[in-house]
Amino acid sequence: MSTVRQALTALGRETAGRSMMDLAAELYPIPRSLTGDGVRETLDRIARRIPLQVHELPTGTPVLDWTVPREWNPREAWIRDPSGRRVVDFADHNLHLVGYSAPVHRRLPLNELRPHLHSLPEQPGLIPYRTSYYEETWGFCLPHRLLESLPDGEYEVFIDASLEDGSMTWGECLLPGSSAEEVLVSAHVCHPQLANDNLSGIAVAVHLAEALAAVPDRRYSYRFLFAPGGIGAIAWLARNRDRLDSFRHGLIAANLGDGGAFHYKRSRRGDHEIDRAVAAALAGLGEDLVTEDFFPFGYDERQYCSPGFDLPVGVLTRTPWGRYPEYHTSADDLSFIGAEALAGSLAAYLATAAALEEGPGASESPPAVAEGGRKSAGGRRYRNLEPFGEPQLGRRGLYGGLGGAGRKEFEIAMLWVLNQSDGEHSLDDIAERSGLPFERISEAAEALREAGLLGRKGEPE
Ligand code: ZN
């Protein structure tokens, strides 16, 4: 029996559950975003519990195909109605302000203000979560019911925020084991006032680190990464590229506090030891587990599992993102998550670590060529020419500008083509695996080819 398994047996679920709820409640009001003081304060509080190394990377630093963005720090933001009453105020809820809103102070009629207001007609009592990281704008989010009740007249909007050169911040906690081989647990820290996505992931990761730190004679080294989603993982990969040969297993922690069943999204290859370890761990705990194949969007698996890196990273959640009505709204609050669910999630992660400690580990054979998907006999095959992380499609005019009902499907088709174009999978294979029409996959490949992101197999780069 590994010492990690002993720690699992000894886990006091009630105390751990309460402690995770306390941490979630402590972090809940902090206005986090991709960058800025909210992330720093969050990391400061995590550092009171586990050893944390904080990294700052300056604005403008190139990372893979991307650049570290400007730093955003909101201070005050509100809308006054024609009678002078503050009808929307960032001080009441962080979600009221669109993330990365530029500063503004204006008076304007309702019809001009309207395009800057976001609501959810289907869920009229809730505030949506919106950001605009890569396109400069400003905006507010509010319950649809409130939006509908706004009288005509002149409004005053005020956003005091800085959007300027600074840095992007992330934190890492490394627990060295007897081997330098690493297990990565990654949680995104860019979401403001939202509990399940992703204070639950942060709380479970912090408590897993605490539990593992207390275990003597661990075989693996464990690295906990608390970084903004997308660009944070891209930056981490860019900075750690030369030491990825010690990377053995990875899990992305999110949506771990709701009462739903566990879901595991397999790594890109789908047959890594981590994929087996999660299934064995959950079975050992007697927990139901829904297992799903990899798809190239979601959380930071889209970066870790880009074809150039193709790291063994899976996503272990309870109800996945987008599949609960509270997702990305003000209803994802502290009442939506619970101590018992969090404690069960912590046990699932600890059991997975125990399974890895007891598994074959280093003796795992390297991937056979063209594993992880069937090879077709025919059909065009391409190579992703920017295979490390996701290429920035927006900068190349490939994201958002197309409009129409097919746009979302087209964007997803591009992600599939980029992820699977390693010279082995044909467009037929990609259409089959993605479940998208061949025509859409073919269109996406053509657009990516025109943008210089895709080459025919065998062509010079
Ligand atoms: Zn989210």
XYZ file of C-alpha atoms and ligand atoms in Angstrom:
462
model
C 0.000 0.000 0.000
C 1.410 3.391 -0.961
C 1.585 6.139 1.613
C -0.733 8.160 -0.610
C -3.348 5.432 -0.279
C -2.907 5.541 3.478
C -3.564 9.285 3.342
C -6.742 8.583 1.376
C -7.905 6.082 3.983
C -7.178 8.591 6.737
C -8.861 11.517 4.950
C -11.330 13.280 7.238
C -13.953 14.168 4.678
C -16.054 16.371 6.891
C -13.181 18.574 8.028
C -11.717 18.728 4.516
C -15.101 19.621 3.018
C -15.589 22.453 5.504
C -12.079 23.742 4.907
C -12.620 23.777 1.120
C -15.886 25.679 1.536
C -14.053 28.182 3.765
C -11.393 28.718 1.109
C -14.013 29.114 -1.646
C -15.875 31.665 0.491
C -12.651 33.550 1.209
C -11.765 33.782 -2.499
C -15.299 34.372 -3.806
C -15.480 38.184 -3.579
C -12.018 38.827 -5.113
C -12.328 40.410 -8.593
C -10.163 38.057 -10.635
C -9.468 38.257 -14.340
C -6.815 37.114 -16.800
C -4.315 39.435 -15.137
C -4.206 41.943 -12.311
C -4.348 42.333 -8.562
C -7.310 39.955 -8.149
C -5.159 37.057 -9.344
C -2.288 38.216 -7.098
C -4.524 38.403 -4.044
C -5.950 34.955 -4.823
C -2.429 33.534 -5.050
C -1.423 35.331 -1.818
C -4.236 33.547 -0.027
C -3.338 30.184 -1.547
C 0.271 30.791 -0.436
C -0.899 30.986 3.182
C -1.799 27.304 2.892
C 0.760 25.722 0.565
C 4.270 26.697 -0.632
C 3.711 28.738 -3.771
C 6.108 30.256 -6.240
C 4.548 33.242 -7.979
C 5.621 34.164 -11.514
C 5.094 37.452 -13.315
C 5.532 37.686 -17.079
C 5.551 41.190 -18.588
C 2.981 42.428 -21.092
C 4.192 41.923 -24.640
C 6.287 38.819 -23.924
C 5.859 36.391 -26.821
C 4.581 32.988 -25.675
C 4.178 30.342 -28.396
C 1.860 31.963 -30.981
C 0.562 34.522 -28.479
C 1.669 37.630 -26.586
C 1.122 38.358 -22.887
C -1.750 40.889 -22.824
C -1.992 44.186 -21.019
C -2.834 44.054 -17.343
C -6.366 44.958 -16.286
C -7.329 46.330 -12.884
C -10.913 47.427 -12.298
C -11.604 49.814 -9.407
C -15.123 51.144 -9.751
C -17.895 50.743 -12.322
C -21.549 51.721 -12.370
C -24.511 52.933 -14.410
C -26.816 55.703 -13.211
C -30.326 55.872 -14.636
C -31.997 59.173 -15.701
C -33.082 59.788 -12.095
C -29.466 59.477 -10.889
C -29.959 56.119 -9.193
C -27.151 53.524 -9.541
C -28.959 50.654 -11.267
C -25.889 48.504 -11.902
C -22.809 48.544 -9.666
C -19.619 46.483 -9.835
C -19.419 46.856 -6.048
C -22.567 44.688 -5.732
C -21.296 41.855 -7.947
C -18.100 41.361 -9.960
C -20.025 39.839 -12.841
C -21.719 43.201 -13.518
C -18.622 44.420 -15.350
C -17.476 42.797 -18.622
C -13.961 41.528 -17.949
C -11.259 43.693 -19.551
C -13.627 46.646 -20.036
C -11.788 49.804 -21.035
C -12.273 52.899 -18.857
C -15.177 55.147 -19.830
C -17.149 58.055 -18.410
C -20.052 59.181 -20.589
C -23.642 60.264 -20.665
C -25.678 58.569 -23.342
C -29.253 57.663 -24.225
C -30.522 54.144 -23.525
C -30.475 53.113 -27.196
C -26.732 53.859 -27.367
C -26.074 52.167 -24.045
C -28.057 49.080 -25.015
C -25.322 47.401 -27.185
C -23.030 47.530 -24.142
C -25.511 45.675 -21.911
C -25.571 41.875 -21.702
C -28.317 39.752 -20.189
C -29.847 36.283 -20.390
C -33.447 36.441 -21.654
C -33.876 32.728 -20.874
C -32.683 33.191 -17.265
C -34.027 36.686 -16.555
C -33.033 36.797 -12.891
C -29.326 35.994 -13.394
C -26.249 38.047 -14.255
C -24.183 36.510 -17.081
C -20.359 36.239 -17.095
C -18.756 37.993 -20.077
C -15.206 38.972 -20.984
C -13.539 40.725 -23.886
C -9.860 39.963 -23.564
C -8.667 40.435 -27.098
C -10.984 43.122 -28.446
C -11.054 46.450 -26.635
C -14.551 47.437 -25.585
C -16.578 48.059 -22.437
C -19.810 46.650 -21.122
C -22.026 45.653 -18.241
C -23.937 42.474 -17.412
C -27.260 42.526 -15.630
C -30.387 40.463 -15.063
C -32.669 40.597 -18.106
C -35.563 41.586 -15.856
C -33.657 44.690 -14.782
C -32.643 45.487 -18.356
C -36.271 45.325 -19.481
C -37.325 47.709 -16.722
C -34.858 50.472 -17.631
C -36.705 53.662 -18.612
C -35.735 55.751 -21.643
C -33.628 58.789 -20.991
C -30.032 59.778 -20.445
C -27.735 57.406 -18.557
C -24.342 57.997 -16.996
C -21.766 55.212 -17.245
C -18.523 55.176 -15.320
C -15.749 52.600 -15.457
C -12.571 53.342 -13.570
C -10.154 50.623 -14.647
C -6.588 50.513 -15.842
C -5.736 48.564 -18.959
C -2.028 49.051 -19.473
C 1.371 47.390 -19.659
C 2.029 45.330 -16.570
C 2.284 41.587 -16.261
C 0.441 38.300 -16.114
C 0.660 36.322 -12.880
C 0.522 32.642 -12.065
C 1.477 30.434 -9.138
C 3.113 27.017 -8.878
C 3.478 24.670 -5.954
C 6.037 21.921 -6.434
C 6.150 18.975 -4.040
C 9.300 17.034 -4.917
C 9.113 13.250 -4.773
C 11.782 10.588 -4.912
C 11.628 10.824 -8.706
C 11.833 13.995 -10.811
C 8.935 12.712 -12.905
C 6.001 15.025 -12.488
C 2.261 14.901 -12.098
C 0.600 18.224 -12.965
C -2.670 19.391 -11.446
C -3.874 22.569 -13.109
C -6.692 24.908 -12.015
C -7.648 28.156 -13.729
C -7.693 31.275 -11.557
C -9.073 33.854 -14.023
C -12.779 33.659 -13.170
C -14.312 36.267 -10.868
C -17.124 35.535 -8.394
C -18.039 32.055 -9.720
C -17.962 29.126 -7.309
C -18.059 25.839 -9.182
C -16.099 27.255 -12.125
C -13.558 27.522 -10.684
C -13.192 28.087 -6.934
C -14.090 24.414 -6.505
C -11.111 23.386 -8.659
C -8.796 25.732 -6.773
C -10.041 24.491 -3.377
C -9.606 20.831 -4.325
C -6.132 21.445 -5.788
C -4.983 23.347 -2.682
C -6.238 20.626 -0.350
C -4.769 17.881 -2.507
C -1.407 19.667 -2.285
C -1.801 19.917 1.498
C -2.639 16.231 1.754
C 0.215 15.108 -0.503
C 2.725 17.402 1.222
C 2.043 15.490 4.441
C 2.758 12.120 2.798
C 6.301 10.810 3.233
C 8.085 8.848 0.470
C 6.105 9.966 -2.515
C 7.386 8.530 -5.731
C 6.244 11.302 -8.071
C 6.869 15.003 -7.865
C 3.588 16.905 -7.899
C 3.233 20.312 -9.495
C 0.134 22.425 -8.879
C -0.450 25.191 -11.369
C -2.790 28.090 -10.625
C -2.885 30.108 -13.826
C -5.305 32.117 -15.932
C -7.077 29.954 -18.523
C -5.757 29.869 -22.076
C -2.905 32.355 -22.118
C -1.684 31.169 -18.680
C -1.258 27.569 -19.827
C 0.270 28.793 -23.092
C 2.804 30.870 -21.120
C 3.583 27.978 -18.777
C 4.162 25.639 -21.725
C 6.350 28.231 -23.455
C 8.484 28.691 -20.326
C 8.739 24.966 -19.533
C 9.200 23.587 -23.012
C 12.706 22.295 -22.358
C 11.735 20.320 -19.277
C 8.574 18.624 -20.472
C 10.390 15.298 -20.743
C 9.816 14.905 -16.991
C 6.065 15.462 -17.476
C 4.279 12.154 -16.809
C 0.610 12.782 -16.022
C -1.714 15.768 -15.897
C -5.202 16.571 -14.674
C -7.288 19.686 -15.030
C -9.378 20.446 -11.955
C -12.659 22.346 -12.375
C -16.379 22.061 -11.612
C -15.807 19.880 -8.547
C -18.297 21.285 -6.058
C -21.702 20.545 -7.590
C -23.584 17.419 -6.683
C -23.311 15.790 -10.139
C -21.585 12.551 -11.117
C -17.891 12.542 -11.977
C -16.939 13.053 -15.608
C -13.549 12.292 -17.068
C -12.425 13.598 -20.435
C -9.598 11.464 -21.735
C -6.285 12.744 -23.007
C -5.860 13.233 -26.754
C -4.359 9.769 -27.153
C -6.919 8.287 -24.786
C -4.829 5.331 -23.636
C -2.320 6.903 -21.256
C -1.759 5.633 -17.772
C -3.600 8.679 -16.384
C -6.699 7.650 -18.361
C -6.619 4.217 -16.743
C -5.688 5.544 -13.296
C -8.729 7.842 -13.068
C -11.108 5.029 -14.040
C -9.503 2.646 -11.534
C -9.509 5.264 -8.763
C -13.185 6.142 -9.150
C -14.164 2.484 -9.379
C -12.212 1.839 -6.184
C -14.183 4.559 -4.424
C -17.461 3.126 -5.692
C -18.195 6.380 -7.540
C -20.007 6.509 -10.878
C -17.856 7.859 -13.657
C -18.875 9.081 -17.095
C -15.899 8.852 -19.436
C -15.680 10.884 -22.632
C -13.226 11.033 -25.484
C -11.031 14.038 -26.048
C -12.311 17.020 -28.006
C -10.165 20.077 -28.781
C -12.045 22.770 -26.837
C -12.936 23.319 -23.195
C -10.250 24.107 -20.634
C -6.471 24.073 -20.935
C -6.368 20.521 -22.293
C -6.694 22.301 -25.635
C -3.172 23.650 -25.032
C -1.553 20.672 -23.279
C -3.044 18.284 -25.853
C -2.193 20.368 -28.924
C -0.445 18.049 -31.399
C 3.045 19.513 -30.850
C 2.933 18.753 -27.109
C 0.337 15.956 -27.012
C 0.799 15.609 -23.250
C -1.058 12.981 -21.228
C -3.584 15.384 -19.681
C -7.202 14.603 -18.837
C -9.986 16.608 -17.224
C -11.652 15.295 -14.073
C -14.791 17.222 -13.109
C -18.221 16.606 -11.730
C -20.794 18.165 -14.120
C -18.750 19.487 -17.060
C -18.748 23.164 -18.094
C -21.791 24.336 -20.008
C -23.981 21.432 -18.879
C -25.566 22.984 -15.799
C -27.884 26.007 -15.990
C -25.920 27.923 -13.339
C -22.747 27.756 -15.491
C -21.180 31.195 -16.150
C -23.961 33.039 -14.321
C -24.455 34.629 -10.919
C -26.267 31.428 -9.868
C -22.878 29.680 -9.750
C -22.463 31.047 -6.240
C -21.438 29.541 -2.906
C -24.869 27.975 -2.418
C -24.383 25.969 -5.615
C -21.373 24.076 -4.234
C -21.222 21.913 -1.121
C -18.728 20.524 1.372
C -19.690 16.926 0.730
C -19.278 17.195 -3.043
C -15.899 18.918 -2.620
C -14.740 16.259 -0.159
C -15.746 13.517 -2.593
C -13.809 15.295 -5.332
C -10.726 15.572 -3.141
C -10.980 11.835 -2.444
C -11.219 11.182 -6.208
C -8.037 13.156 -6.861
C -6.211 11.546 -3.956
C -7.288 8.082 -5.134
C -6.004 8.922 -8.623
C -2.648 9.953 -7.134
C -2.562 6.664 -5.193
C -3.272 4.718 -8.394
C -0.444 6.559 -10.165
C 1.975 5.953 -7.273
C 1.208 2.238 -7.463
C 1.117 2.076 -11.282
C 3.774 1.129 -13.815
C 4.728 4.782 -14.314
C 8.133 5.266 -15.873
C 8.068 1.904 -17.547
C 5.163 3.056 -19.687
C 6.068 2.567 -23.304
C 6.318 5.628 -25.521
C 3.408 6.240 -27.897
C 3.404 4.062 -30.948
C 3.280 6.094 -34.122
C -0.265 7.034 -35.109
C -1.851 5.712 -31.947
C -4.991 7.361 -30.674
C -7.195 7.322 -33.707
C -7.687 5.081 -36.646
C -5.771 5.789 -39.795
C -7.736 6.026 -42.955
C -6.575 4.456 -46.136
C -7.192 7.585 -48.183
C -8.226 11.207 -47.949
C -6.213 14.393 -47.674
C -3.878 14.729 -44.723
C -2.419 17.946 -43.416
C 0.137 19.059 -40.918
C -0.559 21.819 -38.389
C 2.294 24.297 -38.932
C 1.763 25.911 -35.477
C 1.330 22.707 -33.472
C 2.521 23.977 -30.065
C -0.530 25.296 -28.213
C -3.454 26.778 -30.050
C -2.590 29.312 -32.755
C -4.218 32.696 -32.267
C -7.052 32.566 -34.773
C -8.511 35.982 -33.942
C -5.343 37.782 -35.039
C -5.617 36.033 -38.410
C -9.246 37.057 -38.867
C -10.451 33.468 -38.490
C -12.379 33.896 -35.258
C -15.607 35.768 -34.769
C -15.741 37.706 -38.022
C -17.840 35.311 -40.051
C -21.353 35.608 -38.642
C -24.254 33.352 -39.467
C -25.525 30.152 -37.970
C -22.658 27.979 -39.215
C -19.998 30.127 -37.572
C -19.720 28.302 -34.263
C -19.544 24.973 -36.067
C -16.888 26.354 -38.405
C -14.789 27.544 -35.449
C -15.070 24.147 -33.799
C -14.151 22.503 -37.105
C -10.962 24.618 -37.208
C -10.030 23.442 -33.699
C -10.558 19.832 -34.730
C -8.489 20.208 -37.891
C -5.654 21.932 -36.014
C -5.648 19.363 -33.211
C -5.741 16.287 -35.413
C -3.561 17.422 -38.311
C -0.356 15.681 -37.346
C 0.137 14.161 -40.777
C -1.546 10.933 -39.691
C -5.242 11.755 -39.651
C -7.043 12.515 -42.886
C -9.910 14.975 -43.203
C -12.216 11.945 -43.401
C -10.881 10.720 -40.057
C -11.330 14.166 -38.523
C -14.908 14.437 -39.781
C -15.702 11.041 -38.346
C -14.060 11.668 -34.988
C -15.587 15.141 -34.558
C -19.040 14.164 -35.780
C -19.064 17.290 -37.971
C -20.051 17.243 -41.658
C -17.101 16.576 -43.964
C -17.901 19.766 -45.856
C -17.396 21.846 -42.698
C -14.070 20.152 -41.928
C -12.927 20.682 -45.492
C -13.897 24.388 -45.389
C -12.031 24.796 -42.116
C -8.931 23.127 -43.570
C -9.048 25.432 -46.584
C -9.326 28.543 -44.385
C -6.434 27.377 -42.186
C -4.355 26.625 -45.259
C -4.961 30.103 -46.635
C -3.902 31.528 -43.271
C -0.641 29.584 -43.459
C -1.500 27.374 -40.478
C -1.806 24.136 -42.377
C 0.459 22.411 -44.876
C -0.179 19.397 -47.048
C 1.690 16.391 -45.732
C 5.007 16.166 -47.560
C 5.041 19.822 -48.603
C 7.942 21.973 -47.451
C 6.969 24.332 -44.612
Zn -15.485 29.138 -17.210
